[in-house]
CSV table of C-alpha atoms in Angstrom, one decimal:
chain,number,residue,atom,x,y,z
A,1,MET,CA,0.0,0.0,0.0
A,2,GLU,CA,1.4,3.3,-1.1
A,3,THR,CA,1.3,5.9,1.7
A,4,ILE,CA,1.8,9.6,2.1
A,5,VAL,CA,2.4,11.9,5.1
A,6,VAL,CA,-0.1,14.5,5.8
A,7,LYS,CA,-0.3,16.9,8.7
A,8,MET,CA,-3.6,16.9,10.5
A,9,LEU,CA,-4.4,19.3,13.3
A,10,GLY,CA,-0.6,19.9,13.6
A,11,LYS,CA,0.5,16.2,13.8
A,12,ASN,CA,2.0,14.1,11.0
A,13,TYR,CA,0.1,10.9,10.0
A,14,GLU,CA,0.9,8.3,7.4
A,15,VAL,CA,-2.2,7.6,5.4
A,16,PRO,CA,-2.9,5.6,2.2
A,17,LYS,CA,-2.6,7.6,-1.0
A,18,GLY,CA,-6.0,8.3,-2.7
A,19,LEU,CA,-8.1,9.0,0.3
A,20,THR,CA,-10.3,11.9,0.6
A,21,ILE,CA,-9.7,14.4,3.5
A,22,THR,CA,-12.6,13.0,5.4
A,23,LYS,CA,-11.4,9.4,5.0
A,24,ALA,CA,-7.8,10.4,5.9
A,25,PHE,CA,-9.0,11.9,9.2
A,26,GLU,CA,-10.9,8.7,10.0
A,27,TRP,CA,-8.0,6.5,9.0
A,28,ALA,CA,-5.9,8.4,11.4
A,29,GLY,CA,-8.4,7.7,14.1
A,30,TYR,CA,-10.5,10.8,14.3
A,31,HIS,CA,-14.2,10.4,14.8
A,32,LEU,CA,-15.9,13.2,12.9
A,33,ILE,CA,-19.2,14.1,14.6
A,34,ARG,CA,-19.3,17.5,13.0
A,35,GLY,CA,-17.9,18.7,9.7
A,36,SER,CA,-19.1,15.6,7.9
A,37,GLY,CA,-22.4,14.7,6.3
A,38,CYS,CA,-23.5,13.0,3.1
A,39,ARG,CA,-19.9,12.2,1.9
A,40,ALA,CA,-21.1,12.8,-1.7
A,41,GLY,CA,-20.5,16.5,-2.2
A,42,PHE,CA,-24.1,17.4,-1.8
A,43,CYS,CA,-24.8,18.5,1.8
A,44,GLY,CA,-22.1,21.1,2.3
A,45,ALA,CA,-21.3,20.1,5.8
A,46,CYS,CA,-17.6,19.3,5.4
A,47,THR,CA,-16.0,22.6,4.7
A,48,THR,CA,-12.3,22.3,5.0
A,49,ILE,CA,-9.2,24.6,4.8
A,50,TYR,CA,-5.7,23.4,4.0
A,51,ARG,CA,-2.3,24.3,2.7
A,52,LYS,CA,0.1,22.5,0.4
A,53,LYS,CA,3.8,22.4,1.1
A,54,GLY,CA,5.7,25.1,-0.8
A,55,ASP,CA,2.5,26.9,-1.9
A,56,TYR,CA,1.6,30.3,-0.5
A,57,LYS,CA,-2.1,29.8,-0.9
A,58,LEU,CA,-4.7,28.9,1.6
A,59,TYR,CA,-7.0,26.4,-0.1
A,60,THR,CA,-10.6,25.6,0.7
A,61,GLY,CA,-12.9,22.8,-0.4
A,62,LEU,CA,-15.2,20.0,0.7
A,63,ALA,CA,-13.4,17.4,2.7
A,64,CYS,CA,-15.4,14.5,1.1
A,65,GLN,CA,-14.5,15.7,-2.4
A,66,THR,CA,-10.8,16.6,-2.0
A,67,LEU,CA,-8.0,14.0,-2.1
A,68,VAL,CA,-5.1,14.2,0.3
A,69,GLU,CA,-1.7,15.1,-1.1
A,70,GLU,CA,1.8,14.6,0.3
A,71,ASN,CA,2.6,17.1,3.1
A,72,MET,CA,-0.8,18.7,3.1
A,73,GLU,CA,-1.6,20.6,6.2
A,74,LEU,CA,-5.2,19.9,7.2
A,75,VAL,CA,-7.8,21.2,9.6
A,76,GLN,CA,-11.5,20.2,9.5
A,77,LEU,CA,-14.0,22.9,10.3
A,78,PRO,CA,-16.9,21.7,12.5
A,79,PHE,CA,-19.1,24.3,10.9
A,80,VAL,CA,-18.8,27.8,9.4
A,81,PRO,CA,-19.8,30.6,11.8
A,82,ALA,CA,-22.0,33.1,9.9
A,83,GLU,CA,-24.9,34.7,11.7
A,84,LYS,CA,-28.2,34.5,9.9
A,85,GLU,CA,-30.4,37.5,10.5
A,86,PRO,CA,-33.8,36.3,11.8
A,87,HIS,CA,-36.6,37.4,9.6
A,88,LYS,CA,-40.3,36.5,9.0
A,89,ILE,CA,-40.8,36.0,5.3
A,90,ASP,CA,-44.5,37.1,5.6
A,91,ASN,CA,-43.4,40.5,7.0
A,92,LEU,CA,-41.0,41.1,4.1
A,93,LYS,CA,-41.7,42.5,0.6
A,94,PRO,CA,-39.7,41.6,-2.5
A,95,SER,CA,-38.7,45.2,-2.9
A,96,GLY,CA,-35.4,46.4,-4.5
A,97,ASN,CA,-33.6,47.0,-1.2
A,98,VAL,CA,-35.0,44.3,1.0
A,99,ILE,CA,-31.7,42.3,1.1
A,100,LEU,CA,-29.6,45.4,1.5
A,101,LYS,CA,-31.7,46.3,4.6
A,102,ILE,CA,-31.2,42.9,6.2
A,103,TYR,CA,-27.6,42.3,5.1
A,104,PRO,CA,-26.2,45.8,4.5
A,105,GLU,CA,-22.7,44.4,4.2
A,106,ILE,CA,-23.4,43.3,0.7
A,107,ALA,CA,-22.6,47.0,-0.2
A,108,ARG,CA,-19.0,46.3,0.8
A,109,CYS,CA,-18.5,44.0,-2.2
A,110,LEU,CA,-15.3,45.1,-4.0
A,111,CYS,CA,-15.7,42.6,-6.9
A,112,CYS,CA,-12.5,40.7,-6.0
A,113,ASN,CA,-14.2,37.5,-7.1
A,114,THR,CA,-12.6,35.5,-4.3
A,115,CYS,CA,-16.0,33.9,-3.5
A,116,THR,CA,-16.5,32.7,-7.0
A,117,LYS,CA,-13.0,31.3,-7.1
A,118,ALA,CA,-13.6,29.4,-3.8
A,119,CYS,CA,-17.1,28.0,-4.6
A,120,PRO,CA,-16.9,24.2,-4.9
A,121,GLN,CA,-20.1,24.2,-6.8
A,122,GLU,CA,-18.6,26.6,-9.4
A,123,LEU,CA,-21.4,29.1,-8.9
A,124,GLU,CA,-21.0,32.8,-9.9
A,125,VAL,CA,-21.1,33.9,-6.3
A,126,MET,CA,-19.9,37.4,-6.9
A,127,ASP,CA,-22.5,37.9,-9.6
A,128,PHE,CA,-25.4,36.9,-7.4
A,129,ILE,CA,-24.1,39.2,-4.6
A,130,GLN,CA,-24.1,42.0,-7.2
A,131,ALA,CA,-27.6,41.1,-8.3
A,132,SER,CA,-28.8,41.2,-4.7
A,133,LEU,CA,-27.3,44.7,-4.4
A,134,ARG,CA,-29.6,45.9,-7.2
A,135,GLY,CA,-32.6,43.9,-5.9
A,136,ASP,CA,-32.7,41.5,-8.8
A,137,LEU,CA,-34.1,38.6,-6.7
A,138,ALA,CA,-34.9,36.4,-9.8
A,139,LYS,CA,-31.2,36.6,-10.9
A,140,VAL,CA,-29.9,35.7,-7.4
A,141,ALA,CA,-32.3,32.8,-7.2
A,142,GLN,CA,-31.3,31.6,-10.6
A,143,LEU,CA,-27.5,31.9,-10.0
A,144,SER,CA,-27.5,30.5,-6.5
A,145,PHE,CA,-29.9,27.6,-7.2
A,146,ASP,CA,-27.2,24.9,-6.7
A,147,CYS,CA,-25.8,26.4,-3.5
A,148,ILE,CA,-25.1,23.8,-0.9
A,149,GLN,CA,-24.5,26.4,1.9
A,150,CYS,CA,-21.0,25.1,2.7
A,151,GLY,CA,-20.0,28.7,3.6
A,152,ILE,CA,-16.6,28.7,1.9
A,153,CYS,CA,-17.4,31.9,0.1
A,154,SER,CA,-18.1,33.6,3.5
A,155,VAL,CA,-15.0,32.3,5.0
A,156,ARG,CA,-12.9,33.8,2.2
A,157,CYS,CA,-14.7,37.1,1.7
A,158,PRO,CA,-12.6,40.2,2.5
A,159,ALA,CA,-15.9,42.2,2.9
A,160,ASP,CA,-17.4,39.8,5.4
A,161,ILE,CA,-20.5,39.1,3.3
A,162,LYS,CA,-22.6,36.0,4.2
A,163,HIS,CA,-23.2,35.0,0.7
A,164,TYR,CA,-25.2,31.9,1.3
A,165,HIS,CA,-27.5,33.5,3.7
A,166,VAL,CA,-28.1,36.3,1.3
A,167,ALA,CA,-28.8,33.9,-1.5
A,168,GLN,CA,-31.2,31.8,0.7
A,169,LEU,CA,-33.2,34.9,1.6
A,170,ALA,CA,-33.4,35.9,-2.0
A,171,ARG,CA,-34.6,32.4,-3.0
A,172,ARG,CA,-37.2,32.4,-0.3
A,173,LEU,CA,-38.5,35.8,-1.3
A,174,TYR,CA,-38.4,34.8,-5.0
A,175,GLY,CA,-40.3,31.6,-4.2
A,176,LYS,CA,-42.9,33.2,-2.1
A,177,TYR,CA,-43.7,36.3,-4.0
A,178,LEU,CA,-42.3,36.2,-7.5
A,179,THR,CA,-42.6,32.7,-9.0
A,180,LYS,CA,-45.6,31.7,-11.0
A,181,LYS,CA,-48.1,29.8,-8.8
A,182,SER,CA,-48.8,26.3,-10.1
A,183,LYS,CA,-52.6,25.9,-10.5
A,184,ALA,CA,-52.3,22.1,-10.7
A,185,GLN,CA,-50.5,22.1,-7.3
A,186,GLU,CA,-53.2,24.3,-5.7
A,187,GLN,CA,-55.9,22.0,-6.9
A,188,ARG,CA,-54.0,18.9,-5.7
A,189,LEU,CA,-53.6,20.5,-2.2
A,190,LYS,CA,-57.3,21.1,-2.1
A,191,GLU,CA,-58.0,17.5,-3.1
A,192,ILE,CA,-55.6,16.3,-0.3
A,193,GLU,CA,-57.4,18.5,2.2
A,194,LYS,CA,-60.7,17.0,1.1
A,195,GLY,CA,-59.4,13.6,1.8
A,196,LYS,CA,-59.3,12.3,-1.7
A,197,PHE,CA,-56.3,10.1,-1.1
A,198,GLU,CA,-56.9,9.0,2.4
A,199,LYS,CA,-58.4,5.6,1.4
A,200,ASP,CA,-55.5,4.8,-0.9
A,201,PHE,CA,-53.0,5.8,1.8
A,202,ALA,CA,-54.7,3.6,4.4
A,203,GLU,CA,-54.5,0.7,2.0
A,204,ILE,CA,-50.8,1.1,1.4
A,205,ILE,CA,-50.0,1.6,5.1
A,206,ALA,CA,-51.8,-1.6,5.9
A,207,LEU,CA,-49.7,-3.6,3.4
A,208,PRO,CA,-46.7,-5.7,4.4
A,209,LEU,CA,-43.3,-4.0,3.6
A,210,GLU,CA,-42.6,-6.4,0.8
A,211,LYS,CA,-45.8,-5.5,-1.0
A,212,VAL,CA,-45.0,-1.8,-0.5
A,213,ARG,CA,-41.6,-2.3,-2.1
A,214,GLU,CA,-43.1,-4.1,-5.0
A,215,LEU,CA,-45.6,-1.3,-5.6
A,216,TYR,CA,-42.8,1.3,-5.3
A,217,LYS,CA,-40.8,-0.4,-8.1
A,218,LYS,CA,-43.9,-0.6,-10.3
A,219,ARG,CA,-44.9,3.0,-9.7
A,220,GLU,CA,-45.7,5.2,-12.7
A,221,ILE,CA,-43.6,8.3,-13.0
A,222,GLU,CA,-45.3,11.2,-14.5
A,223,GLY,CA,-43.5,13.5,-16.9
A,224,GLU,CA,-42.9,17.2,-16.1
B,1,MET,CA,-30.5,53.5,-34.5
B,2,GLU,CA,-27.2,54.2,-32.9
B,3,LYS,CA,-26.1,51.7,-30.3
B,4,TYR,CA,-24.6,52.5,-27.0
B,5,LEU,CA,-23.8,50.2,-24.1
B,6,TYR,CA,-25.7,51.2,-21.1
B,7,TYR,CA,-24.5,50.8,-17.6
B,8,PRO,CA,-27.4,51.4,-15.2
B,9,GLY,CA,-25.9,51.1,-11.7
B,10,CYS,CA,-27.7,49.7,-8.7
B,11,THR,CA,-29.7,52.9,-7.8
B,12,LEU,CA,-31.2,53.1,-11.2
B,13,LYS,CA,-32.7,49.6,-10.7
B,14,THR,CA,-34.2,50.5,-7.3
B,15,TYR,CA,-34.7,54.0,-5.9
B,16,ALA,CA,-34.1,55.9,-9.2
B,17,SER,CA,-36.1,53.6,-11.5
B,18,SER,CA,-38.0,56.7,-12.9
B,19,TYR,CA,-34.7,58.0,-14.2
B,20,GLU,CA,-34.1,54.8,-16.1
B,21,LEU,CA,-37.6,54.6,-17.4
B,22,SER,CA,-37.6,58.2,-18.8
B,23,ALA,CA,-34.1,57.9,-20.1
B,24,LEU,CA,-34.7,54.8,-22.1
B,25,ALA,CA,-37.9,56.3,-23.5
B,26,ILE,CA,-36.3,59.5,-24.7
B,27,ALA,CA,-33.3,57.7,-26.0
B,28,LYS,CA,-35.6,55.6,-28.2
B,29,THR,CA,-37.4,58.7,-29.4
B,30,LEU,CA,-34.1,60.2,-30.4
B,31,GLY,CA,-32.9,57.1,-32.2
B,32,LEU,CA,-30.4,56.0,-29.6
B,33,GLU,CA,-30.4,52.4,-28.6
B,34,LEU,CA,-29.2,51.9,-25.1
B,35,VAL,CA,-28.3,48.3,-24.7
B,36,GLU,CA,-27.9,47.2,-21.1
B,37,LEU,CA,-24.6,45.4,-20.4
B,38,ASP,CA,-25.4,41.7,-19.9
B,39,LYS,CA,-23.1,41.7,-16.9
B,40,TRP,CA,-22.2,44.7,-14.8
B,41,TYR,CA,-21.1,45.4,-11.2
B,42,CYS,CA,-21.7,48.0,-8.6
B,43,CYS,CA,-19.3,50.8,-9.4
B,44,GLY,CA,-18.5,51.2,-5.7
B,45,ALA,CA,-20.3,54.6,-5.6
B,46,VAL,CA,-17.4,56.6,-4.3
B,47,ALA,CA,-14.1,56.7,-6.2
B,48,SER,CA,-11.0,56.1,-4.1
B,49,LEU,CA,-8.9,59.1,-3.6
B,50,ALA,CA,-5.8,57.0,-3.0
B,51,GLN,CA,-4.4,56.1,-6.4
B,52,ASP,CA,-2.5,53.1,-5.1
B,53,ASP,CA,-5.6,51.6,-3.6
B,54,LEU,CA,-6.1,49.4,-6.6
B,55,PHE,CA,-8.5,47.1,-4.9
B,56,ARG,CA,-11.1,49.9,-5.1
B,57,TYR,CA,-10.8,50.0,-8.9
B,58,LEU,CA,-11.6,46.3,-9.4
B,59,ALA,CA,-15.4,46.8,-9.6
B,60,PRO,CA,-15.4,49.5,-12.3
B,61,ILE,CA,-12.7,47.7,-14.2
B,62,ARG,CA,-14.6,44.5,-14.2
B,63,THR,CA,-17.6,46.3,-15.7
B,64,LEU,CA,-15.3,47.9,-18.4
B,65,VAL,CA,-14.0,44.4,-19.2
B,66,LYS,CA,-17.5,43.2,-19.8
B,67,ALA,CA,-18.2,46.3,-21.9
B,68,GLN,CA,-15.1,45.9,-24.2
B,69,GLU,CA,-16.5,42.5,-25.4
B,70,HIS,CA,-19.3,44.4,-27.1
B,71,SER,CA,-18.3,48.1,-27.7
B,72,ASN,CA,-16.0,50.8,-26.6
B,73,LYS,CA,-18.7,53.3,-25.7
B,74,VAL,CA,-20.5,53.0,-22.4
B,75,VAL,CA,-23.2,55.4,-21.2
B,76,THR,CA,-24.2,56.0,-17.6
B,77,LEU,CA,-27.0,57.9,-16.1
B,78,CYS,CA,-26.1,58.2,-12.5
B,79,ASP,CA,-23.5,60.9,-11.8
B,80,MET,CA,-21.7,58.8,-9.1
B,81,CYS,CA,-21.4,55.8,-11.5
B,82,TYR,CA,-20.1,58.1,-14.2
B,83,ASN,CA,-17.6,59.6,-11.8
B,84,THR,CA,-16.4,56.3,-10.4
B,85,LEU,CA,-16.1,54.5,-13.8
B,86,GLN,CA,-14.5,57.4,-15.5
B,87,HIS,CA,-12.1,57.9,-12.5
B,88,ALA,CA,-10.9,54.3,-12.7
B,89,ASN,CA,-10.8,54.3,-16.5
B,90,LEU,CA,-8.7,57.5,-16.8
B,91,LEU,CA,-6.4,56.6,-14.0
B,92,LEU,CA,-5.6,53.2,-15.4
B,93,LYS,CA,-5.2,54.5,-19.0
B,94,LYS,CA,-2.6,56.9,-17.6
B,95,ASN,CA,-0.8,54.2,-15.5
B,96,PRO,CA,-0.2,51.1,-17.5
B,97,GLN,CA,1.7,49.6,-14.5
B,98,SER,CA,-1.4,49.8,-12.3
B,99,LEU,CA,-3.5,48.4,-15.1
B,100,ASP,CA,-1.0,45.4,-15.4
B,101,THR,CA,-1.4,44.8,-11.6
B,102,ILE,CA,-5.2,44.8,-11.9
B,103,ASN,CA,-5.1,42.6,-15.0
B,104,SER,CA,-2.9,40.1,-13.4
B,105,PHE,CA,-5.4,39.9,-10.5
B,106,ILE,CA,-8.5,39.5,-12.7
B,107,GLU,CA,-7.0,36.8,-14.9
B,108,PRO,CA,-8.1,35.4,-17.3
B,109,ASP,CA,-10.0,38.7,-17.9
B,110,SER,CA,-8.0,41.6,-19.0
B,111,TYR,CA,-8.9,45.2,-19.6
B,112,LYS,CA,-7.4,46.7,-22.7
B,113,GLY,CA,-8.0,50.3,-21.7
B,114,LYS,CA,-9.9,51.2,-24.8
B,115,VAL,CA,-13.4,51.9,-23.5
B,116,GLU,CA,-14.8,55.5,-23.3
B,117,VAL,CA,-17.2,56.3,-20.5
B,118,TYR,CA,-19.9,58.9,-21.2
B,119,HIS,CA,-22.7,60.5,-19.2
B,120,LEU,CA,-26.0,60.6,-21.1
B,121,LEU,CA,-25.9,64.4,-20.9
B,122,GLN,CA,-22.7,64.3,-22.9
B,123,VAL,CA,-24.2,62.0,-25.5
B,124,LEU,CA,-27.2,64.3,-25.9
B,125,ARG,CA,-25.1,67.4,-26.1
B,126,ASP,CA,-22.2,66.2,-28.3
B,127,PHE,CA,-23.6,63.4,-30.4
B,128,VAL,CA,-27.3,63.9,-30.7
B,129,THR,CA,-27.0,67.7,-30.2
B,130,PHE,CA,-29.6,69.9,-28.5
B,131,GLU,CA,-30.5,71.3,-31.9
B,132,LYS,CA,-31.8,67.9,-33.0
B,133,LEU,CA,-33.5,67.4,-29.7
B,134,LYS,CA,-35.5,70.6,-30.2
B,135,GLY,CA,-37.1,69.0,-33.2
B,136,PHE,CA,-38.9,66.5,-31.0
B,137,ILE,CA,-40.4,69.0,-28.6
B,138,LYS,CA,-44.2,68.9,-28.6
B,139,GLN,CA,-44.8,71.1,-25.5
B,140,PRO,CA,-42.1,73.6,-24.5
B,141,LEU,CA,-41.5,73.7,-20.8
B,142,ASN,CA,-42.8,77.0,-19.5
B,143,VAL,CA,-41.3,76.4,-16.1
B,144,LYS,CA,-38.6,78.3,-14.2
B,145,LEU,CA,-36.0,75.7,-13.7
B,146,ALA,CA,-32.8,75.8,-11.6
B,147,PRO,CA,-30.0,73.6,-12.9
B,148,TYR,CA,-28.3,71.7,-10.1
B,149,TYR,CA,-24.9,70.1,-11.0
B,150,GLY,CA,-23.6,69.0,-7.7
B,151,CYS,CA,-20.1,67.6,-7.8
B,152,MET,CA,-19.8,64.3,-9.6
B,153,LEU,CA,-20.2,65.6,-13.2
B,154,LEU,CA,-17.6,68.3,-12.8
B,155,ARG,CA,-15.0,67.3,-10.2
B,156,PRO,CA,-12.2,66.4,-10.4
B,157,ARG,CA,-11.4,68.6,-13.5
B,158,GLU,CA,-10.0,65.7,-15.5
B,159,LEU,CA,-13.3,63.9,-15.8
B,160,ALA,CA,-15.6,66.9,-15.9
B,161,ILE,CA,-18.2,66.7,-18.7
B,162,ASP,CA,-18.2,70.5,-19.0
B,163,ASP,CA,-16.2,73.5,-17.8
B,164,PRO,CA,-15.8,72.7,-14.1
B,165,GLU,CA,-16.0,76.3,-13.1
B,166,GLU,CA,-18.6,77.6,-15.6
B,167,PRO,CA,-20.7,74.7,-16.7
B,168,SER,CA,-23.6,75.3,-19.1
B,169,VAL,CA,-24.9,71.9,-20.3
B,170,LEU,CA,-28.0,72.0,-18.0
B,171,GLU,CA,-28.7,75.6,-18.8
B,172,ASP,CA,-28.4,74.9,-22.5
B,173,LEU,CA,-30.7,71.9,-22.1
B,174,ILE,CA,-33.3,74.0,-20.2
B,175,ILE,CA,-33.3,76.6,-23.0
B,176,ALA,CA,-33.6,73.9,-25.7
B,177,LEU,CA,-36.6,72.5,-23.9
B,178,GLY,CA,-38.2,76.0,-23.8
B,179,GLY,CA,-37.7,76.5,-20.0
B,180,GLU,CA,-36.5,79.5,-18.1
B,181,VAL,CA,-33.1,79.2,-16.4
B,182,VAL,CA,-33.0,80.3,-12.8
B,183,ASP,CA,-29.4,81.0,-11.9
B,184,SER,CA,-28.2,80.1,-8.4
B,185,ILE,CA,-24.7,80.6,-7.0
B,186,TYR,CA,-25.2,77.2,-5.4
B,187,ARG,CA,-25.8,75.2,-8.5
B,188,MET,CA,-22.4,73.5,-8.1
B,189,GLU,CA,-22.5,73.3,-4.3
B,190,CYS,CA,-22.2,69.8,-2.8
B,191,CYS,CA,-25.6,68.5,-1.5
B,192,GLY,CA,-23.8,66.6,1.3
B,193,SER,CA,-23.8,63.4,-0.6
B,194,TYR,CA,-23.4,60.2,1.3
B,195,ASN,CA,-23.3,62.0,4.6
B,196,ILE,CA,-27.1,61.5,4.6
B,197,VAL,CA,-26.3,58.1,6.1
B,198,ASP,CA,-24.8,59.3,9.3
B,199,ASN,CA,-24.8,63.1,9.4
B,200,LYS,CA,-28.2,64.2,8.4
B,201,GLU,CA,-27.7,67.7,9.9
B,202,LEU,CA,-24.8,68.4,7.6
B,203,VAL,CA,-26.9,67.5,4.5
B,204,SER,CA,-29.8,69.4,5.8
B,205,ASN,CA,-27.7,72.6,6.2
B,206,GLN,CA,-26.2,72.2,2.7
B,207,VAL,CA,-29.6,71.5,1.1
B,208,SER,CA,-31.4,74.3,2.9
B,209,LYS,CA,-28.8,76.8,1.8
B,210,ILE,CA,-29.1,75.6,-1.8
B,211,LEU,CA,-32.9,75.5,-1.9
B,212,TYR,CA,-33.4,78.8,-0.1
B,213,ASP,CA,-31.3,80.6,-2.7
B,214,MET,CA,-33.1,78.9,-5.6
B,215,LYS,CA,-36.5,79.6,-4.2
B,216,ASP,CA,-35.6,83.2,-3.6
B,217,LYS,CA,-34.8,83.6,-7.2
B,218,GLY,CA,-38.2,82.3,-8.3
B,219,CYS,CA,-37.3,78.7,-9.1
B,220,GLU,CA,-40.3,76.4,-9.6
B,221,ALA,CA,-38.5,73.1,-10.0
B,222,ILE,CA,-34.9,71.8,-10.0
B,223,ILE,CA,-33.3,69.8,-12.8
B,224,THR,CA,-30.5,67.4,-11.9
B,225,SER,CA,-28.8,64.2,-13.2
B,226,CYS,CA,-27.8,62.6,-9.9
B,227,PRO,CA,-30.1,60.3,-7.9
B,228,LEU,CA,-28.3,61.0,-4.7
B,229,CYS,CA,-28.5,64.8,-5.2
B,230,LYS,CA,-32.2,64.4,-5.9
B,231,TYR,CA,-32.7,62.3,-2.8
B,232,ASN,CA,-30.9,64.9,-0.6
B,233,LEU,CA,-32.6,67.9,-2.2
B,234,GLU,CA,-36.0,66.3,-1.6
B,235,HIS,CA,-35.3,65.8,2.1
B,236,SER,CA,-35.6,69.4,3.1
B,237,LYS,CA,-38.2,71.8,4.5
B,238,GLU,CA,-38.2,73.8,1.3
B,239,LYS,CA,-40.6,71.9,-0.9
B,240,ILE,CA,-39.4,72.3,-4.5
B,241,PRO,CA,-40.0,69.4,-7.0
B,242,VAL,CA,-36.8,67.9,-8.3
B,243,PHE,CA,-36.7,66.3,-11.8
B,244,TYR,CA,-34.2,64.2,-13.6
B,245,PHE,CA,-33.3,65.9,-16.9
B,246,THR,CA,-34.6,62.9,-18.7
B,247,GLN,CA,-38.1,63.3,-17.1
B,248,LEU,CA,-38.3,66.9,-18.3
B,249,ILE,CA,-37.2,65.8,-21.8
B,250,ALA,CA,-39.9,63.1,-21.8
B,251,ILE,CA,-42.5,65.7,-20.7
B,252,ALA,CA,-41.3,68.2,-23.4
B,253,PHE,CA,-41.6,65.4,-26.0
B,254,LYS,CA,-45.1,64.7,-24.7
B,255,LEU,CA,-44.4,61.0,-24.5
B,256,PRO,CA,-47.1,58.8,-22.9
B,257,GLU,CA,-47.3,59.9,-19.3
B,258,GLU,CA,-46.2,56.5,-17.8
B,259,TYR,CA,-42.7,57.4,-19.2
B,260,TYR,CA,-42.5,60.5,-17.1
B,261,GLY,CA,-41.8,58.4,-14.0
B,262,LEU,CA,-43.7,60.8,-11.7
B,263,VAL,CA,-44.4,58.1,-9.1
B,264,SER,CA,-41.2,58.3,-7.2
B,265,HIS,CA,-41.2,61.9,-6.1
B,266,LYS,CA,-41.1,62.8,-2.5
B,267,ILE,CA,-42.3,66.3,-3.4
B,268,ASP,CA,-45.1,65.7,-5.8
B,269,PRO,CA,-44.6,67.7,-9.1
B,270,LYS,CA,-48.0,66.9,-10.6
B,271,TYR,CA,-49.6,70.1,-9.3
B,272,LEU,CA,-46.9,72.2,-10.9
B,273,LEU,CA,-47.1,70.3,-14.1
B,274,LYS,CA,-50.9,70.6,-14.2
B,275,THR,CA,-50.9,74.3,-13.6
B,276,LYS,CA,-48.5,74.7,-16.5
B,277,ASN,CA,-50.7,72.5,-18.7
B,278,LEU,CA,-47.9,70.0,-19.1
B,279,LEU,CA,-49.8,67.2,-17.6
B,280,ARG,CA,-53.4,66.2,-18.1
């Protein structure tokens, strides 16, 4: 087995080559109860920062998606501290400066693009912060749709912007006030309230697990 | 139709939407096509006075990078955007070394230093000409108008769109539109600018001085090109309506009233316009 030496939390460990940062920590005996989640690059829980030997840069990434390298210096963040302003979506209006009022620090954006460079989802983070400055909620929602809220952007930002909270607020406002309402969905909700499906549900719930599995496999999937 | 790239700036998309609305409408009438940049960034609002503070020039330069992909002519409406973009543009054209430093930071983008930044007032005066503009007037403005320049169009001297000591572009425009010029010694006095955020008294003192003089000279409305000046001028005890120059052009052209953008005025100008038979 080919091994490499990596420095974790200030101590050298010999770990097999080809492990992800998450797995390398576990190989070395660490039990990650925070800073680890889906292990598939989707949940955004395993934000990590590291350096490489002979390289001036501080790197960021998702620990479950980044492979360890010889002489890497690692620390695993349990979470990213970034205060989320409490707000009640019903009390807000999708006006031009709604985000600026709640997160005024977005006006400090200097367009350095560090957030975009750091995003593991390759989102145009700087562009959606800029869109939020001018109140273009649709654009923020569109550009930030694939955000996994790992918080790397906010760790790196020299202007101390909490990008992922800004984007989440914009998506919530956009979803509540600006997207087209689906008539079919409204009707279906009414049907559910009236108890149209209760009999079918009761039948399924009463079935043994094997039968439920069979039904699930045979289910019809409707098109969009 | 002549095409210009249009850089709106954040304020034009929020507080000053009536400015954009009226500007786009009159531009269309005059045969100018203002095409909004597909990507643009907040200019930073206040240009950095330190020339080596290159970080502050990133935002305007990123916008100019996006512009150069399409054209070398960018038009702005907001005075602060004009000032900040032009400031960065001229400084970096003059200092290739600083431009190199910025370009190496914004890789793989690179600003070639070829874009020209204009304020819409310049485009109307120099390319369209006020003489041509006169031909579109359907109802001359029989209003006593005080031009208010503020600072950003004229200072510093290098980026002034007119003579920084004796500007005349707004006066010439008022005359072209059939209005009467009210001359005030405070037409170029600072309105207090961004001090409105944390020093309202300073702004209030400045604005009162300006408005008192203008009112004293019989001014019925003020014409300006800066959203922040308009905001400050409207927050005073002296109640004088303040218009963007584009709104007054739209009125003089008698465009459909929805293009006048009269909804966002703190001091309602409708009464004045109705008494002058400029509004139904």
